[in-house]
Short mmCIF file of C-alpha atoms in Angstrom, two decimals:
data_model
loop_
_atom_site.label_atom_id
_atom_site.label_comp_id
_atom_site.label_asym_id
_atom_site.label_seq_id
_atom_site.Cartn_x
_atom_site.Cartn_y
_atom_site.Cartn_z
CA THR A 640 137.44 119.49 91.11
CA SER A 641 134.86 119.45 88.26
CA MET A 642 132.45 122.16 87.16
CA TRP A 643 129.45 122.09 84.70
CA GLU A 644 128.66 125.31 82.88
CA VAL A 645 126.11 126.45 80.11
CA ILE A 646 127.74 127.89 76.87
CA LYS A 647 124.77 127.99 74.75
CA LYS A 648 121.07 127.97 75.03
CA PRO A 649 118.06 129.15 73.29
CA GLU A 650 116.84 132.77 73.75
CA ASP A 651 115.23 133.35 77.06
CA ALA A 652 115.53 129.88 78.06
CA GLU A 653 116.43 128.85 81.79
CA VAL A 654 118.76 126.23 82.81
CA SER A 655 119.34 124.61 86.24
CA ILE A 656 121.76 122.30 86.86
CA VAL A 657 121.52 120.60 90.12
CA ASN A 658 124.98 120.12 91.26
CA PRO A 659 127.26 121.85 88.97
CA ASP A 660 130.42 120.67 90.76
CA LYS A 661 129.72 117.06 90.64
CA LEU A 662 130.52 114.88 87.93
CA ILE A 663 127.04 113.47 87.60
CA SER A 664 124.26 115.67 87.84
CA ASP A 665 120.57 116.43 86.79
CA ILE A 666 119.87 119.47 84.29
CA SER A 667 116.49 121.15 84.01
CA VAL A 668 115.20 123.44 81.37
CA ASN A 669 112.17 125.25 80.37
CA LYS A 670 112.06 125.40 76.60
CA PRO A 671 112.66 123.12 73.43
CA GLY A 672 116.14 123.64 71.53
CA THR A 673 119.66 123.02 71.86
CA TYR A 674 121.88 123.47 74.71
CA VAL A 675 125.62 122.93 75.11
CA LEU A 676 127.29 122.25 78.33
CA LYS A 677 130.91 122.59 79.05
CA LEU A 678 132.51 120.23 81.85
CA THR A 679 135.82 121.34 83.24
CA VAL A 680 137.86 118.82 85.31
CA ASN A 681 141.15 119.98 87.38
CA ASP A 682 142.89 117.60 89.37
CA GLY A 683 145.32 120.44 90.91
CA ALA A 684 148.05 119.51 88.27
CA LEU A 685 146.08 119.13 85.02
CA GLU A 686 143.12 120.52 83.70
CA ASN A 687 140.72 119.28 80.72
CA SER A 688 137.43 120.19 79.33
CA ASP A 689 135.19 118.73 76.97
CA GLN A 690 131.57 119.90 75.67
CA LEU A 691 128.12 118.16 75.78
CA THR A 692 125.20 119.02 73.19
CA ILE A 693 121.61 118.20 74.28
CA THR A 694 118.80 118.82 71.97
CA VAL A 695 115.31 119.17 73.67
CA LYS A 696 112.29 118.43 71.62
CA GLU A 697 108.86 119.82 72.22
CA ASP A 698 106.30 117.77 73.99
CA ASN A 699 103.47 116.25 71.92
CA PRO A 700 99.98 117.70 72.97
CA LEU A 701 98.41 115.71 75.37
CA PRO A 702 95.20 113.94 74.07
CA GLU A 703 91.99 115.31 75.07
CA THR A 704 90.99 111.96 76.59
CA LEU A 705 93.54 110.74 78.79
CA ALA A 706 91.90 107.45 79.97
CA HIS A 707 88.39 106.06 79.70
CA TYR A 708 87.35 102.74 81.47
CA ASP A 709 84.08 100.99 81.09
CA PHE A 710 85.28 97.58 82.56
CA GLU A 711 83.71 95.56 79.76
CA GLY A 712 87.09 94.47 78.29
CA THR A 713 88.63 93.47 81.60
CA ASN A 714 90.87 90.58 81.54
CA SER A 715 89.72 88.40 84.08
CA VAL A 716 93.00 86.38 84.53
CA LYS A 717 95.64 89.13 84.19
CA ARG A 718 93.28 91.64 85.89
CA LEU A 719 93.97 94.33 83.22
CA ILE A 720 91.46 96.94 82.37
CA PRO A 721 92.13 98.39 79.04
CA ASP A 722 92.05 101.88 78.49
CA LEU A 723 89.53 102.82 75.68
CA SER A 724 90.52 106.26 74.83
CA GLY A 725 93.60 104.91 72.64
CA ALA A 726 95.99 106.80 75.15
CA GLY A 727 97.43 103.66 76.54
CA ASN A 728 96.92 104.36 80.11
CA ASN A 729 95.39 100.90 81.30
CA SER A 730 94.75 100.15 84.64
CA GLU A 731 94.70 97.19 87.13
CA ALA A 732 92.14 95.27 89.04
CA VAL A 733 94.12 94.60 92.11
CA SER A 734 92.84 91.75 94.94
CA TYR A 735 90.31 90.69 92.61
CA PRO A 736 87.25 93.27 92.68
CA ASN A 737 84.04 91.42 91.47
CA LEU A 738 83.11 92.08 87.70
CA GLU A 739 79.08 92.13 87.47
CA THR A 740 76.56 92.69 84.79
CA GLU A 741 73.99 95.18 85.28
CA GLU A 742 71.57 96.45 82.57
CA GLY A 743 73.78 95.07 79.83
CA LYS A 744 76.90 96.82 81.26
CA THR A 745 79.98 95.60 82.93
CA VAL A 746 80.50 97.10 86.59
CA ILE A 747 83.42 96.58 89.00
CA SER A 748 81.85 95.85 92.34
CA MET A 749 84.03 96.62 95.53
CA SER A 750 83.22 95.11 98.94
CA GLY A 751 84.61 97.80 101.30
CA SER A 752 87.66 95.78 102.17
CA TYR A 753 91.16 95.53 101.12
CA CYS A 754 90.23 92.70 98.84
CA GLY A 755 89.19 94.83 95.56
CA TYR A 756 90.18 98.01 94.26
CA VAL A 757 91.60 99.57 90.82
CA ARG A 758 95.32 100.89 90.38
CA LEU A 759 95.25 103.68 87.72
CA SER A 760 98.11 104.40 85.67
CA GLN A 761 101.12 106.84 86.91
CA ASN A 762 101.25 108.32 83.40
CA LEU A 763 97.95 109.71 83.90
CA THR A 764 99.44 112.73 85.92
CA LYS A 765 102.13 113.62 83.51
CA ARG A 766 102.23 117.15 82.20
CA VAL A 767 98.47 117.61 83.28
CA GLY A 768 97.43 120.97 84.05
CA ASP A 769 93.61 121.60 83.49
CA LEU A 770 91.44 118.30 83.83
CA THR A 771 88.17 116.58 84.29
CA VAL A 772 87.49 113.35 86.03
CA ASN A 773 84.10 111.79 85.60
CA VAL A 774 82.78 108.61 87.28
CA ASP A 775 79.60 106.64 87.48
CA VAL A 776 79.31 105.33 91.28
CA LEU A 777 76.74 103.36 93.26
CA LEU A 778 77.32 103.24 96.89
CA ASN A 779 76.26 100.16 99.02
CA GLY A 780 75.05 101.68 102.21
CA THR A 781 76.62 104.35 104.28
CA GLN A 782 80.38 104.53 103.96
CA VAL A 783 83.07 104.77 106.46
CA PRO A 784 83.96 108.62 106.69
CA GLY A 785 87.21 109.09 104.73
CA THR A 786 86.14 106.56 102.11
CA VAL A 787 87.68 107.68 98.72
CA ILE A 788 85.95 107.28 95.36
CA TRP A 789 89.30 108.17 93.64
CA GLN A 790 92.70 109.48 94.28
CA PHE A 791 95.65 110.81 92.86
CA ALA A 792 98.41 111.20 95.18
CA ASP A 793 102.26 111.03 95.65
CA ASN A 794 104.78 110.19 98.21
CA ALA A 795 105.44 114.06 98.90
CA ASP A 796 101.80 114.20 100.07
CA GLN A 797 100.49 116.10 97.19
CA ALA A 798 96.95 115.08 96.23
CA LEU A 799 93.80 115.19 94.61
CA TYR A 800 90.80 113.15 95.62
CA LEU A 801 87.01 112.61 96.09
CA ALA A 802 85.96 111.25 99.33
CA LEU A 803 82.79 110.59 101.39
CA GLY A 804 82.15 112.36 104.71
CA SER A 805 79.68 111.76 107.32
CA SER A 806 76.38 110.42 106.04
CA ASN A 807 78.03 109.89 102.37
CA GLU A 808 78.64 113.77 101.91
CA LEU A 809 81.04 114.14 99.15
CA VAL A 810 84.29 115.70 100.20
CA ILE A 811 86.88 117.36 97.91
CA GLY A 812 90.59 116.91 98.91
CA ALA A 813 93.26 119.13 97.17
CA THR A 814 96.72 120.26 97.86
CA ARG A 815 97.10 123.80 98.78
CA THR A 816 99.75 126.41 97.82
CA ASP A 817 101.32 126.08 101.11
CA GLY A 818 101.36 122.28 100.75
CA THR A 819 98.76 121.31 103.02
CA ILE A 820 95.87 119.13 102.19
CA GLN A 821 92.31 121.17 102.04
CA GLU A 822 89.39 119.21 102.52
CA THR A 823 86.32 120.77 101.32
CA ALA A 824 82.62 119.30 102.45
CA THR A 825 80.33 120.04 99.54
CA GLY A 826 76.91 119.62 101.42
CA MET A 827 75.86 117.01 98.73
CA GLN A 828 74.96 113.45 100.27
CA ILE A 829 74.79 110.51 98.12
CA GLY A 830 72.13 107.98 98.84
CA SER A 831 73.17 104.38 98.63
CA GLY A 832 71.59 101.99 95.91
CA TYR A 833 71.34 104.62 93.32
CA TRP A 834 73.73 105.32 90.37
CA LYS A 835 75.33 108.94 90.54
CA ASN A 836 77.38 110.67 87.86
CA ILE A 837 79.83 112.63 89.71
CA THR A 838 82.38 115.34 87.70
CA ILE A 839 85.23 117.40 89.05
CA THR A 840 86.92 119.91 86.89
CA LEU A 841 90.37 121.50 87.46
CA GLU A 842 91.11 124.85 85.72
CA GLU A 843 93.97 127.25 86.71
CA GLY A 844 93.64 126.05 90.20
CA SER A 845 90.07 126.37 90.85
CA LEU A 846 87.87 123.02 91.04
CA LEU A 847 84.12 122.42 90.34
CA LEU A 848 82.02 119.53 91.43
CA TYR A 849 79.07 118.41 89.39
CA VAL A 850 76.57 115.68 90.26
CA ASP A 851 74.38 114.56 87.68
CA GLY A 852 75.16 117.35 85.58
CA GLU A 853 74.63 120.13 87.97
CA GLN A 854 76.97 122.05 89.81
CA ILE A 855 77.03 121.63 93.42
CA CYS A 856 80.24 123.18 94.63
CA SER A 857 83.43 125.24 93.92
CA VAL A 858 86.91 125.41 95.32
CA GLU A 859 88.80 128.43 94.38
CA ASN A 860 92.79 128.59 94.13
CA SER A 861 93.29 125.18 95.48
CA GLY A 862 97.12 124.82 94.25
CA VAL A 863 96.97 121.38 93.18
CA CYS A 864 98.95 120.52 90.00
CA LEU A 865 99.18 116.91 88.97
CA ALA A 866 102.05 117.68 86.51
CA GLU A 867 104.23 118.42 89.65
CA PHE A 868 103.50 115.20 91.41
CA GLN A 869 106.65 112.93 92.16
CA GLU A 870 107.36 109.96 90.02
CA THR A 871 106.19 107.52 92.97
CA GLN A 872 102.31 108.03 93.04
CA TYR A 873 99.36 106.34 94.54
CA ASN A 874 96.72 106.45 91.95
CA TYR A 875 93.38 104.55 93.04
CA ILE A 876 89.67 103.88 92.72
CA GLY A 877 88.18 102.68 95.75
CA ARG A 878 90.98 103.38 98.20
CA THR A 879 93.82 105.75 99.50
CA LYS A 880 97.49 105.23 99.86
CA ASP A 881 96.72 104.50 103.39
CA LYS A 882 95.98 100.79 103.72
CA GLN A 883 94.63 101.21 107.20
CA SER A 884 91.86 103.70 105.61
CA ALA A 885 88.23 102.56 104.74
CA PHE A 886 87.93 100.92 101.40
CA LEU A 887 85.03 101.80 98.86
CA ASN A 888 82.01 99.73 99.26
CA GLY A 889 80.40 100.34 95.94
CA LYS A 890 80.18 99.80 92.33
CA ILE A 891 81.92 101.69 89.29
CA ASN A 892 80.62 101.50 85.90
CA SER A 893 82.48 104.36 84.15
CA PHE A 894 85.76 106.33 84.64
CA THR A 895 86.97 108.97 82.47
CA MET A 896 90.03 111.57 82.74
CA LYS A 897 90.31 114.54 80.19
CA SER A 898 93.19 116.79 79.98
CA LYS A 899 90.93 119.87 79.80
CA ALA A 900 88.25 121.45 82.04
CA MET A 901 85.04 120.73 80.52
CA THR A 902 82.38 123.48 80.54
CA ALA A 903 79.14 123.36 82.45
CA GLY A 904 77.37 122.65 79.30
CA GLU A 905 79.89 119.64 78.06
CA VAL A 906 79.29 118.12 81.63
CA LYS A 907 75.43 118.26 81.41
CA GLU A 908 75.44 116.63 77.88
CA ALA A 909 78.05 114.16 78.94
#
């Protein structure tokens, strides 16, 4: 038999050992500091023990801007979309979406088929609580209901996304506290052929939607927390995790994600 036990930890720290009776196990803690674990092994005749010291360091603060893409520096060969925020969260243009120039700006153009979308970095969700996602989008005609503009999701069906319903009505999808997905129809329909700036903020579980700087809709107590997403994630611009769902038929010329909920005044000025 074998048994792990905690013999030293920081004051008020909480320690969880997933399988304390296994030689190989996982441990989670809630505070930085020094932890000392003791492993005792007994084969029925002999017993021995040893100690393991673990030092947990404080995480560095998240940068305020987690990612910013304007697509101008996209590598047409490697399909790499550089993160201009400096946070290092580069994204990838998958299946060759078109790069076009409009009024001196580079835009990424998606045709509404499996050919062309953006895969966002899985690192974008790490340790993220409050957030802001800001995107400039132009729709090419009426979209198939369920088309997603952007999405963060994992393999445990936790998700946060901005989608389009009937007649291009904006829809917010978010995991609730009971684990189900709540979709909120916002009442705001987006016309085709016009650039729109759409912002979603998340603060302490509550979501706000802005279009061109004006608040349109709120969703209270959504329960979604990106920091709790599983390691396998499906983070996209222009598609969902389901290949059978509709792909975005439109253009994007800017995507920004922040690790804070911008105020209404900040959104209006952005």
